[in-house]
PDB file of C-alpha atoms (C1' of nucleotides) in Angstrom:
ATOM      1  CA  MET A   1     105.462  91.490  40.908  1.00 93.00           C
ATOM      2  CA  TYR A   2     105.171  89.731  37.641  1.00 97.00           C
ATOM      3  CA  LYS A   3     103.276  91.168  34.701  1.00 97.00           C
ATOM      4  CA  ILE A   4     101.421  88.664  32.560  1.00 95.00           C
ATOM      5  CA  SER A   5     101.101  89.385  28.904  1.00 87.00           C
ATOM      6  CA  SER A   6      98.481  87.132  27.500  1.00 92.00           C
ATOM      7  CA  ASP A   7      95.400  87.343  25.331  1.00 94.00           C
ATOM      8  CA  ASN A   8      92.149  85.829  26.490  1.00 97.00           C
ATOM      9  CA  LEU A   9      92.840  86.305  30.185  1.00 97.00           C
ATOM     10  CA  ASP A  10      90.231  87.991  32.345  1.00 97.00           C
ATOM     11  CA  VAL A  11      90.664  87.276  36.040  1.00 97.00           C
ATOM     12  CA  TRP A  12      87.274  88.664  36.905  1.00 96.00           C
ATOM     13  CA  ALA A  13      85.638  86.351  34.425  1.00 96.00           C
ATOM     14  CA  ILE A  14      87.500  83.384  35.713  1.00 97.00           C
ATOM     15  CA  ALA A  15      86.592  84.233  39.314  1.00 96.00           C
ATOM     16  CA  LYS A  16      82.915  84.417  38.304  1.00 94.00           C
ATOM     17  CA  SER A  17      82.923  81.418  35.926  1.00 94.00           C
ATOM     18  CA  GLY A  18      82.163  78.957  38.681  1.00 94.00           C
ATOM     19  CA  GLN A  19      85.158  76.718  38.107  1.00 97.00           C
ATOM     20  CA  CYS A  20      87.031  77.923  41.198  1.00 97.00           C
ATOM     21  CA  PHE A  21      85.683  78.921  44.559  1.00 98.00           C
ATOM     22  CA  ARG A  22      88.686  80.567  46.215  1.00 98.00           C
ATOM     23  CA  MET A  23      89.361  83.450  43.883  1.00 98.00           C
ATOM     24  CA  ASN A  24      87.689  86.641  45.079  1.00 97.00           C
ATOM     25  CA  GLU A  25      87.683  90.265  44.247  1.00 96.00           C
ATOM     26  CA  VAL A  26      88.828  91.838  47.572  1.00 95.00           C
ATOM     27  CA  SER A  27      88.648  95.430  46.274  1.00 95.00           C
ATOM     28  CA  THR A  28      88.104  96.912  42.846  1.00 94.00           C
ATOM     29  CA  GLY A  29      90.554  95.380  40.496  1.00 95.00           C
ATOM     30  CA  VAL A  30      92.347  93.410  43.199  1.00 97.00           C
ATOM     31  CA  PHE A  31      91.857  89.701  43.602  1.00 98.00           C
ATOM     32  CA  SER A  32      93.057  87.158  46.086  1.00 98.00           C
ATOM     33  CA  LEU A  33      93.518  83.539  45.059  1.00 98.00           C
ATOM     34  CA  ILE A  34      94.332  80.713  47.439  1.00 98.00           C
ATOM     35  CA  ALA A  35      95.682  77.784  45.536  1.00 98.00           C
ATOM     36  CA  MET A  36      98.748  75.512  45.442  1.00 96.00           C
ATOM     37  CA  GLY A  37      99.237  76.098  49.160  1.00 95.00           C
ATOM     38  CA  LYS A  38      99.819  79.821  48.563  1.00 97.00           C
ATOM     39  CA  VAL A  39      97.948  83.087  48.654  1.00 98.00           C
ATOM     40  CA  LEU A  40      98.400  84.996  45.371  1.00 98.00           C
ATOM     41  CA  LYS A  41      97.323  88.662  45.044  1.00 98.00           C
ATOM     42  CA  ILE A  42      96.345  89.644  41.576  1.00 98.00           C
ATOM     43  CA  GLN A  43      96.026  93.231  40.353  1.00 98.00           C
ATOM     44  CA  VAL A  44      93.982  94.099  37.284  1.00 96.00           C
ATOM     45  CA  PRO A  45      94.336  97.847  36.839  1.00 94.00           C
ATOM     46  CA  ASN A  46      92.659  97.731  33.437  1.00 90.00           C
ATOM     47  CA  LYS A  47      91.349  95.272  30.953  1.00 84.00           C
ATOM     48  CA  ASP A  48      94.694  94.521  29.306  1.00 85.00           C
ATOM     49  CA  GLU A  49      96.944  94.389  32.415  1.00 92.00           C
ATOM     50  CA  CYS A  50      97.328  91.659  34.926  1.00 97.00           C
ATOM     51  CA  LEU A  51      99.974  91.740  37.676  1.00 98.00           C
ATOM     52  CA  LEU A  52     100.734  88.827  39.924  1.00 98.00           C
ATOM     53  CA  ASP A  53     102.270  89.418  43.294  1.00 98.00           C
ATOM     54  CA  CYS A  54     105.056  86.807  42.832  1.00 98.00           C
ATOM     55  CA  SER A  55     108.522  86.419  41.383  1.00 98.00           C
ATOM     56  CA  GLU A  56     109.145  85.546  37.764  1.00 97.00           C
ATOM     57  CA  GLN A  57     110.429  82.175  38.876  1.00 98.00           C
ATOM     58  CA  GLU A  58     107.228  81.437  40.812  1.00 98.00           C
ATOM     59  CA  PHE A  59     105.213  82.481  37.790  1.00 98.00           C
ATOM     60  CA  PHE A  60     106.917  80.032  35.501  1.00 98.00           C
ATOM     61  CA  ASP A  61     107.007  77.312  38.159  1.00 98.00           C
ATOM     62  CA  ILE A  62     103.408  77.512  39.182  1.00 98.00           C
ATOM     63  CA  TRP A  63     101.087  80.066  37.797  1.00 98.00           C
ATOM     64  CA  GLU A  64     101.724  79.882  34.098  1.00 98.00           C
ATOM     65  CA  ASN A  65     100.416  76.359  34.100  1.00 98.00           C
ATOM     66  CA  TYR A  66      97.708  77.109  36.672  1.00 98.00           C
ATOM     67  CA  PHE A  67      96.200  79.716  34.467  1.00 98.00           C
ATOM     68  CA  ASP A  68      96.637  77.551  31.370  1.00 98.00           C
ATOM     69  CA  LEU A  69      98.517  80.290  29.601  1.00 98.00           C
ATOM     70  CA  LYS A  70     100.076  77.969  27.013  1.00 97.00           C
ATOM     71  CA  THR A  71      96.714  77.091  25.429  1.00 98.00           C
ATOM     72  CA  ASP A  72      95.382  79.175  22.587  1.00 97.00           C
ATOM     73  CA  TYR A  73      91.757  80.008  23.265  1.00 98.00           C
ATOM     74  CA  LYS A  74      91.205  81.982  20.064  1.00 98.00           C
ATOM     75  CA  GLN A  75      90.722  78.762  18.120  1.00 98.00           C
ATOM     76  CA  PHE A  76      87.877  77.726  20.481  1.00 98.00           C
ATOM     77  CA  ILE A  77      86.175  81.078  20.197  1.00 98.00           C
ATOM     78  CA  LYS A  78      86.537  81.170  16.369  1.00 98.00           C
ATOM     79  CA  SER A  79      84.884  77.753  16.095  1.00 98.00           C
ATOM     80  CA  THR A  80      81.560  79.071  17.404  1.00 98.00           C
ATOM     81  CA  ALA A  81      81.164  81.558  14.493  1.00 97.00           C
ATOM     82  CA  ASP A  82      78.285  79.711  12.892  1.00 97.00           C
ATOM     83  CA  ASP A  83      76.180  79.656  16.052  1.00 98.00           C
ATOM     84  CA  GLU A  84      74.863  83.053  16.945  1.00 97.00           C
ATOM     85  CA  TYR A  85      74.236  82.294  20.602  1.00 97.00           C
ATOM     86  CA  LEU A  86      77.573  80.547  21.160  1.00 97.00           C
ATOM     87  CA  LYS A  87      79.333  83.305  19.298  1.00 98.00           C
ATOM     88  CA  GLU A  88      77.969  85.855  21.724  1.00 97.00           C
ATOM     89  CA  ALA A  89      78.664  83.620  24.675  1.00 97.00           C
ATOM     90  CA  SER A  90      82.256  82.980  23.653  1.00 98.00           C
ATOM     91  CA  VAL A  91      82.931  86.641  22.989  1.00 97.00           C
ATOM     92  CA  TYR A  92      81.511  87.554  26.405  1.00 97.00           C
ATOM     93  CA  GLY A  93      83.593  84.805  28.010  1.00 97.00           C
ATOM     94  CA  SER A  94      86.684  85.288  25.878  1.00 97.00           C
ATOM     95  CA  GLY A  95      88.814  85.834  28.960  1.00 97.00           C
ATOM     96  CA  VAL A  96      87.811  82.639  30.616  1.00 98.00           C
ATOM     97  CA  ARG A  97      90.502  79.958  30.818  1.00 98.00           C
ATOM     98  CA  ILE A  98      90.225  76.482  32.282  1.00 98.00           C
ATOM     99  CA  LEU A  99      92.444  76.575  35.333  1.00 98.00           C
ATOM    100  CA  ASN A 100      94.711  73.640  36.233  1.00 98.00           C
ATOM    101  CA  GLN A 101      93.508  73.089  39.794  1.00 98.00           C
ATOM    102  CA  ASP A 102      94.281  70.380  42.327  1.00 98.00           C
ATOM    103  CA  PRO A 103      92.272  67.164  41.691  1.00 98.00           C
ATOM    104  CA  TRP A 104      91.733  66.483  45.405  1.00 98.00           C
ATOM    105  CA  GLU A 105      90.500  70.024  45.986  1.00 98.00           C
ATOM    106  CA  MET A 106      88.159  69.708  43.032  1.00 98.00           C
ATOM    107  CA  ILE A 107      86.769  66.397  44.253  1.00 98.00           C
ATOM    108  CA  ILE A 108      85.894  67.791  47.618  1.00 98.00           C
ATOM    109  CA  SER A 109      84.721  71.222  46.393  1.00 98.00           C
ATOM    110  CA  PHE A 110      82.323  69.760  43.808  1.00 98.00           C
ATOM    111  CA  ILE A 111      80.938  67.184  46.240  1.00 98.00           C
ATOM    112  CA  ILE A 112      80.118  70.136  48.430  1.00 98.00           C
ATOM    113  CA  SER A 113      78.647  71.991  45.397  1.00 98.00           C
ATOM    114  CA  GLN A 114      75.658  69.651  44.884  1.00 97.00           C
ATOM    115  CA  ARG A 115      72.311  71.392  45.501  1.00 96.00           C
ATOM    116  CA  LYS A 116      74.099  74.523  46.749  1.00 97.00           C
ATOM    117  CA  SER A 117      74.287  78.073  45.409  1.00 96.00           C
ATOM    118  CA  ILE A 118      77.723  79.353  44.554  1.00 96.00           C
ATOM    119  CA  PRO A 119      77.897  81.701  47.593  1.00 96.00           C
ATOM    120  CA  ALA A 120      76.882  78.855  49.877  1.00 97.00           C
ATOM    121  CA  ILE A 121      79.546  76.626  48.331  1.00 98.00           C
ATOM    122  CA  LYS A 122      82.196  79.251  49.058  1.00 98.00           C
ATOM    123  CA  THR A 123      81.014  79.675  52.639  1.00 97.00           C
ATOM    124  CA  SER A 124      81.310  75.949  53.294  1.00 98.00           C
ATOM    125  CA  ILE A 125      84.707  75.654  51.652  1.00 98.00           C
ATOM    126  CA  GLU A 126      86.089  78.551  53.628  1.00 98.00           C
ATOM    127  CA  LYS A 127      84.811  77.111  56.918  1.00 98.00           C
ATOM    128  CA  LEU A 128      86.349  73.755  56.019  1.00 98.00           C
ATOM    129  CA  CYS A 129      89.697  75.388  55.210  1.00 98.00           C
ATOM    130  CA  ALA A 130      89.646  77.511  58.404  1.00 98.00           C
ATOM    131  CA  MET A 131      88.934  74.449  60.506  1.00 98.00           C
ATOM    132  CA  LEU A 132      91.254  71.910  58.843  1.00 98.00           C
ATOM    133  CA  GLY A 133      93.667  73.796  56.577  1.00 98.00           C
ATOM    134  CA  GLU A 134      97.083  75.276  57.297  1.00 98.00           C
ATOM    135  CA  ASP A 135      97.198  78.838  58.506  1.00 98.00           C
ATOM    136  CA  LEU A 136      98.694  80.919  55.739  1.00 97.00           C
ATOM    137  CA  GLY A 137      98.464  84.187  57.636  1.00 96.00           C
ATOM    138  CA  ASP A 138      96.159  87.235  57.215  1.00 95.00           C
ATOM    139  CA  GLY A 139      93.098  85.067  57.694  1.00 95.00           C
ATOM    140  CA  TYR A 140      93.947  82.738  54.778  1.00 97.00           C
ATOM    141  CA  TYR A 141      93.977  79.014  55.046  1.00 98.00           C
ATOM    142  CA  SER A 142      95.163  76.321  52.654  1.00 98.00           C
ATOM    143  CA  PHE A 143      92.793  73.680  51.423  1.00 98.00           C
ATOM    144  CA  PRO A 144      92.839  70.719  53.882  1.00 98.00           C
ATOM    145  CA  THR A 145      94.908  67.646  53.142  1.00 98.00           C
ATOM    146  CA  VAL A 146      93.364  64.194  52.580  1.00 98.00           C
ATOM    147  CA  SER A 147      94.257  63.051  56.051  1.00 98.00           C
ATOM    148  CA  ALA A 148      92.961  66.207  57.690  1.00 98.00           C
ATOM    149  CA  ILE A 149      89.439  65.499  56.284  1.00 98.00           C
ATOM    150  CA  ALA A 150      89.793  61.769  56.835  1.00 98.00           C
ATOM    151  CA  GLN A 151      90.538  62.288  60.494  1.00 98.00           C
ATOM    152  CA  ALA A 152      87.851  64.924  61.073  1.00 98.00           C
ATOM    153  CA  SER A 153      84.702  63.678  62.723  1.00 98.00           C
ATOM    154  CA  ILE A 154      81.275  63.954  60.991  1.00 97.00           C
ATOM    155  CA  GLU A 155      80.367  66.289  63.808  1.00 97.00           C
ATOM    156  CA  ASP A 156      83.281  68.570  62.946  1.00 97.00           C
ATOM    157  CA  LEU A 157      82.426  68.498  59.267  1.00 98.00           C
ATOM    158  CA  LEU A 158      78.834  69.417  59.999  1.00 97.00           C
ATOM    159  CA  THR A 159      79.999  72.744  61.482  1.00 97.00           C
ATOM    160  CA  THR A 160      80.988  73.763  57.934  1.00 98.00           C
ATOM    161  CA  SER A 161      77.349  73.788  56.737  1.00 98.00           C
ATOM    162  CA  VAL A 162      77.911  70.893  54.368  1.00 98.00           C
ATOM    163  CA  GLY A 163      74.886  69.030  55.819  1.00 97.00           C
ATOM    164  CA  TYR A 164      74.262  65.540  54.401  1.00 98.00           C
ATOM    165  CA  ARG A 165      77.439  65.877  52.245  1.00 98.00           C
ATOM    166  CA  ALA A 166      79.570  65.431  55.443  1.00 98.00           C
ATOM    167  CA  LYS A 167      79.336  61.685  55.075  1.00 98.00           C
ATOM    168  CA  TYR A 168      80.463  61.913  51.450  1.00 98.00           C
ATOM    169  CA  LEU A 169      83.487  64.001  52.393  1.00 98.00           C
ATOM    170  CA  LYS A 170      84.530  61.631  55.125  1.00 98.00           C
ATOM    171  CA  GLU A 171      84.075  58.497  53.097  1.00 98.00           C
ATOM    172  CA  THR A 172      85.914  59.970  50.105  1.00 98.00           C
ATOM    173  CA  ALA A 173      88.760  61.183  52.213  1.00 98.00           C
ATOM    174  CA  LEU A 174      89.072  57.791  53.940  1.00 98.00           C
ATOM    175  CA  VAL A 175      89.084  55.714  50.786  1.00 98.00           C
ATOM    176  CA  ILE A 176      91.785  57.958  49.276  1.00 98.00           C
ATOM    177  CA  GLN A 177      93.816  57.969  52.490  1.00 98.00           C
ATOM    178  CA  SER A 178      93.704  54.192  52.751  1.00 98.00           C
ATOM    179  CA  GLY A 179      95.228  53.900  49.292  1.00 97.00           C
ATOM    180  CA  ARG A 180      92.350  51.825  47.934  1.00 97.00           C
ATOM    181  CA  PHE A 181      91.649  54.756  45.710  1.00 98.00           C
ATOM    182  CA  ASP A 182      94.798  56.253  44.270  1.00 98.00           C
ATOM    183  CA  ILE A 183      94.411  59.845  42.994  1.00 97.00           C
ATOM    184  CA  LYS A 184      97.910  59.876  41.579  1.00 97.00           C
ATOM    185  CA  MET A 185      97.097  57.037  39.239  1.00 97.00           C
ATOM    186  CA  LEU A 186      94.144  58.818  37.737  1.00 98.00           C
ATOM    187  CA  SER A 187      95.960  61.174  35.370  1.00 97.00           C
ATOM    188  CA  ALA A 188      97.159  58.155  33.411  1.00 98.00           C
ATOM    189  CA  LEU A 189      93.623  57.097  32.545  1.00 98.00           C
ATOM    190  CA  ASP A 190      91.794  58.086  29.470  1.00 97.00           C
ATOM    191  CA  ASP A 191      88.621  60.112  29.775  1.00 97.00           C
ATOM    192  CA  ASP A 192      86.206  57.198  29.910  1.00 96.00           C
ATOM    193  CA  ALA A 193      88.253  55.282  32.466  1.00 97.00           C
ATOM    194  CA  LEU A 194      88.751  58.389  34.537  1.00 98.00           C
ATOM    195  CA  LEU A 195      85.057  59.125  34.573  1.00 97.00           C
ATOM    196  CA  GLU A 196      84.232  55.546  35.641  1.00 97.00           C
ATOM    197  CA  LYS A 197      86.856  55.683  38.414  1.00 97.00           C
ATOM    198  CA  LEU A 198      85.642  59.034  39.810  1.00 98.00           C
ATOM    199  CA  LEU A 199      82.122  57.706  39.918  1.00 97.00           C
ATOM    200  CA  GLU A 200      83.211  55.162  42.459  1.00 97.00           C
ATOM    201  CA  LEU A 201      83.704  57.906  45.086  1.00 98.00           C
ATOM    202  CA  SER A 202      80.938  58.592  47.580  1.00 98.00           C
ATOM    203  CA  GLY A 203      78.969  61.674  46.638  1.00 98.00           C
ATOM    204  CA  VAL A 204      80.341  61.805  43.129  1.00 98.00           C
ATOM    205  CA  GLY A 205      77.871  61.423  40.291  1.00 97.00           C
ATOM    206  CA  LYS A 206      78.064  62.310  36.671  1.00 97.00           C
ATOM    207  CA  LYS A 207      77.987  66.109  37.062  1.00 97.00           C
ATOM    208  CA  VAL A 208      80.575  66.260  39.890  1.00 98.00           C
ATOM    209  CA  ALA A 209      82.853  63.818  38.012  1.00 98.00           C
ATOM    210  CA  SER A 210      82.701  65.924  34.890  1.00 97.00           C
ATOM    211  CA  CYS A 211      83.667  69.010  36.875  1.00 98.00           C
ATOM    212  CA  VAL A 212      86.585  67.216  38.499  1.00 98.00           C
ATOM    213  CA  MET A 213      87.730  65.959  35.061  1.00 98.00           C
ATOM    214  CA  LEU A 214      87.461  69.472  33.552  1.00 98.00           C
ATOM    215  CA  PHE A 215      88.880  71.582  36.357  1.00 98.00           C
ATOM    216  CA  GLY A 216      91.110  69.083  38.103  1.00 98.00           C
ATOM    217  CA  PHE A 217      92.514  66.996  35.333  1.00 98.00           C
ATOM    218  CA  HIS A 218      92.199  69.529  32.447  1.00 98.00           C
ATOM    219  CA  ARG A 219      90.154  67.144  30.366  1.00 98.00           C
ATOM    220  CA  LEU A 220      88.723  69.802  28.036  1.00 98.00           C
ATOM    221  CA  GLY A 221      86.393  67.240  26.513  1.00 97.00           C
ATOM    222  CA  ALA A 222      84.405  66.858  29.731  1.00 97.00           C
ATOM    223  CA  PHE A 223      81.062  68.549  29.495  1.00 96.00           C
ATOM    224  CA  PRO A 224      79.374  69.068  32.919  1.00 96.00           C
ATOM    225  CA  GLU A 225      75.584  69.088  32.543  1.00 94.00           C
ATOM    226  CA  ASP A 226      74.165  71.190  35.313  1.00 93.00           C
ATOM    227  CA  VAL A 227      70.813  72.984  35.683  1.00 92.00           C
ATOM    228  CA  TRP A 228      72.084  75.926  33.661  1.00 93.00           C
ATOM    229  CA  ILE A 229      73.397  73.939  30.782  1.00 94.00           C
ATOM    230  CA  ASN A 230      70.340  71.755  30.745  1.00 93.00           C
ATOM    231  CA  LYS A 231      68.167  74.839  30.566  1.00 92.00           C
ATOM    232  CA  ILE A 232      70.202  76.331  27.711  1.00 94.00           C
ATOM    233  CA  VAL A 233      70.191  73.011  25.791  1.00 94.00           C
ATOM    234  CA  ALA A 234      66.423  72.632  26.293  1.00 91.00           C
ATOM    235  CA  ASN A 235      65.571  76.230  25.340  1.00 92.00           C
ATOM    236  CA  ARG A 236      68.026  76.908  22.576  1.00 94.00           C
ATOM    237  CA  TYR A 237      68.981  73.506  21.132  1.00 94.00           C
ATOM    238  CA  SER A 238      65.713  71.608  21.421  1.00 90.00           C
ATOM    239  CA  GLY A 239      67.244  69.361  24.081  1.00 88.00           C
ATOM    240  CA  ASN A 240      70.096  68.236  21.900  1.00 90.00           C
ATOM    241  CA  PHE A 241      73.374  70.108  21.985  1.00 95.00           C
ATOM    242  CA  PRO A 242      75.763  69.394  19.063  1.00 96.00           C
ATOM    243  CA  ARG A 243      78.757  68.399  21.052  1.00 95.00           C
ATOM    244  CA  GLU A 244      80.377  66.709  18.042  1.00 95.00           C
ATOM    245  CA  LYS A 245      81.080  70.195  16.542  1.00 97.00           C
ATOM    246  CA  TYR A 246      83.359  70.917  19.433  1.00 98.00           C
ATOM    247  CA  ARG A 247      84.840  67.504  20.074  1.00 97.00           C
ATOM    248  CA  GLY A 248      87.729  67.644  22.452  1.00 97.00           C
ATOM    249  CA  TYR A 249      87.018  70.982  24.002  1.00 98.00           C
ATOM    250  CA  GLU A 250      83.316  70.845  24.884  1.00 97.00           C
ATOM    251  CA  GLY A 251      84.252  71.828  28.401  1.00 97.00           C
ATOM    252  CA  VAL A 252      85.500  75.183  27.217  1.00 98.00           C
ATOM    253  CA  ILE A 253      82.295  75.751  25.295  1.00 98.00           C
ATOM    254  CA  GLN A 254      80.380  74.664  28.403  1.00 97.00           C
ATOM    255  CA  GLN A 255      82.126  77.393  30.358  1.00 97.00           C
ATOM    256  CA  TYR A 256      81.258  80.043  27.879  1.00 97.00           C
ATOM    257  CA  MET A 257      77.609  78.997  27.993  1.00 97.00           C
ATOM    258  CA  PHE A 258      77.491  78.798  31.764  1.00 96.00           C
ATOM    259  CA  PHE A 259      79.165  82.114  32.259  1.00 96.00           C
ATOM    260  CA  TYR A 260      77.103  83.885  29.603  1.00 96.00           C
ATOM    261  CA  GLU A 261      73.782  82.515  30.744  1.00 95.00           C
ATOM    262  CA  ARG A 262      74.417  83.583  34.281  1.00 93.00           C
ATOM    263  CA  TYR A 263      75.269  87.038  33.021  1.00 95.00           C
ATOM    264  CA  LEU A 264      71.964  87.122  31.110  1.00 93.00           C
ATOM    265  CA  GLU A 265      70.152  86.205  34.288  1.00 86.00           C
ATOM    266  CA  GLY A 266      71.915  88.955  36.253  1.00 82.00           C
ATOM    267  CA  LYS A 267      74.176  86.655  38.270  1.00 77.00           C
ATOM    268  CA  ASN A 268      77.423  88.229  37.183  1.00 75.00           C
TER     269      ASN A 268
ATOM    270  C1'  DA B   1      57.473  81.760  54.897  1.00 66.76           C
ATOM    271  C1'  DC B   2      58.991  79.483  50.952  1.00 66.76           C
ATOM    272  C1'  DT B   3      61.561  78.084  46.934  1.00 66.76           C
ATOM    273  C1'  DC B   4      65.595  76.619  44.936  1.00 66.76           C
ATOM    274  C1'  DA B   5      70.366  75.896  44.550  1.00 66.76           C
ATOM    275  C1'  DG B   6      76.303  74.070  39.139  1.00 66.76           C
ATOM    276  C1'  DG B   7      73.011  66.471  42.262  1.00 66.76           C
ATOM    277  C1'  DT B   8      73.444  62.018  44.293  1.00 66.76           C
ATOM    278  C1'  DA B   9      72.070  57.824  46.744  1.00 66.76           C
ATOM    279  C1'  DT B  10      68.512  54.982  47.402  1.00 66.76           C
ATOM    280  C1'  DC B  11      64.412  52.910  46.663  1.00 66.76           C
ATOM    281  C1'  DC B  12      61.139  51.603  43.825  1.00 66.76           C
ATOM    282  C1'  DT B  13      58.885  49.394  39.306  1.00 66.76           C
TER     283       DT B  13
ATOM    284  C1'  DA C   1      67.629  50.150  33.316  1.00 66.76           C
ATOM    285  C1'  DG C   2      65.088  54.097  34.225  1.00 66.76           C
ATOM    286  C1'  DG C   3      62.051  57.132  37.071  1.00 66.76           C
ATOM    287  C1'  DA C   4      60.590  59.127  41.617  1.00 66.76           C
ATOM    288  C1'  DT C   5      62.014  60.776  46.082  1.00 66.76           C
ATOM    289  C1'  DA C   6      64.563  62.404  50.200  1.00 66.76           C
ATOM    290  C1'  DC C   7      68.163  65.201  51.582  1.00 66.76           C
ATOM    291  C1'  DC C   8      71.223  69.672  54.980  1.00 66.76           C
ATOM    292  C1'  DT C   9      71.455  74.377  54.695  1.00 66.76           C
ATOM    293  C1'  DG C  10      71.770  79.198  53.169  1.00 66.76           C
ATOM    294  C1'  DA C  11      70.630  82.773  49.805  1.00 66.76           C
ATOM    295  C1'  DG C  12      67.203  85.454  47.552  1.00 66.76           C
TER     296       DG C  12
END
DNA sequence: ACTCAGGTATCCT
DNA sequence: AGGATACCTGAG
């Protein structure tokens, strides 16, 4: 059991922020997270305590980076002071951090996410993992490898309720498996080049690519524009959000807005 | 029953 | 280039 001491860390908020789909509250104050090929149990007995069911070594090897605990989020929150709405949003979302998740998992997860509600996305992902992932025990399964999805038939993929996205999953997995699209090379690219490269993948458009950049490559300057953000920008910023005020970390601001707006709409 | 969901590919003009 | 349209399926 390792106790995290960190400001701006709210596991519940992260689980609800829509950036990850495999972190769930299994009972009050207890979360399970499947990531990095492991199942991590997280206990949040109160607002200021967070206990990970892992060794200190595992924490420093894996989870410190996964939870982005070396980044100071206070500066991001402070910078919204002159914007009443964003100030409220960033205070409400002050425990949200941008996780360092696996790029491959992000690509597949966000391809699935298009035109789906968050519960439906989670259902599909869990079916996919149960069918093609590695059995981790206790009903948990790892995220499938590239070759596992590449080798699956469209018929198999359709059993996971992904519908027309099955073709995208298969094509994307195949092009990556073949080596014609090299995920490992991507982290060396700058933001513009990375975006352009991701857009080559089947089923990946601007929104999905932005999410992959933000959540899979930790490009905090990526700014996914989804229906929620578009609504906020239209209603509160006359259709023009001042991204330049938050240059380099627009993605963090996007998360605050997304999370807060969903709260206002009763989704959290 | 019916709309809409953290969009994208495709087909137009 | 930019706009309209179809699309699997489940949740509300």
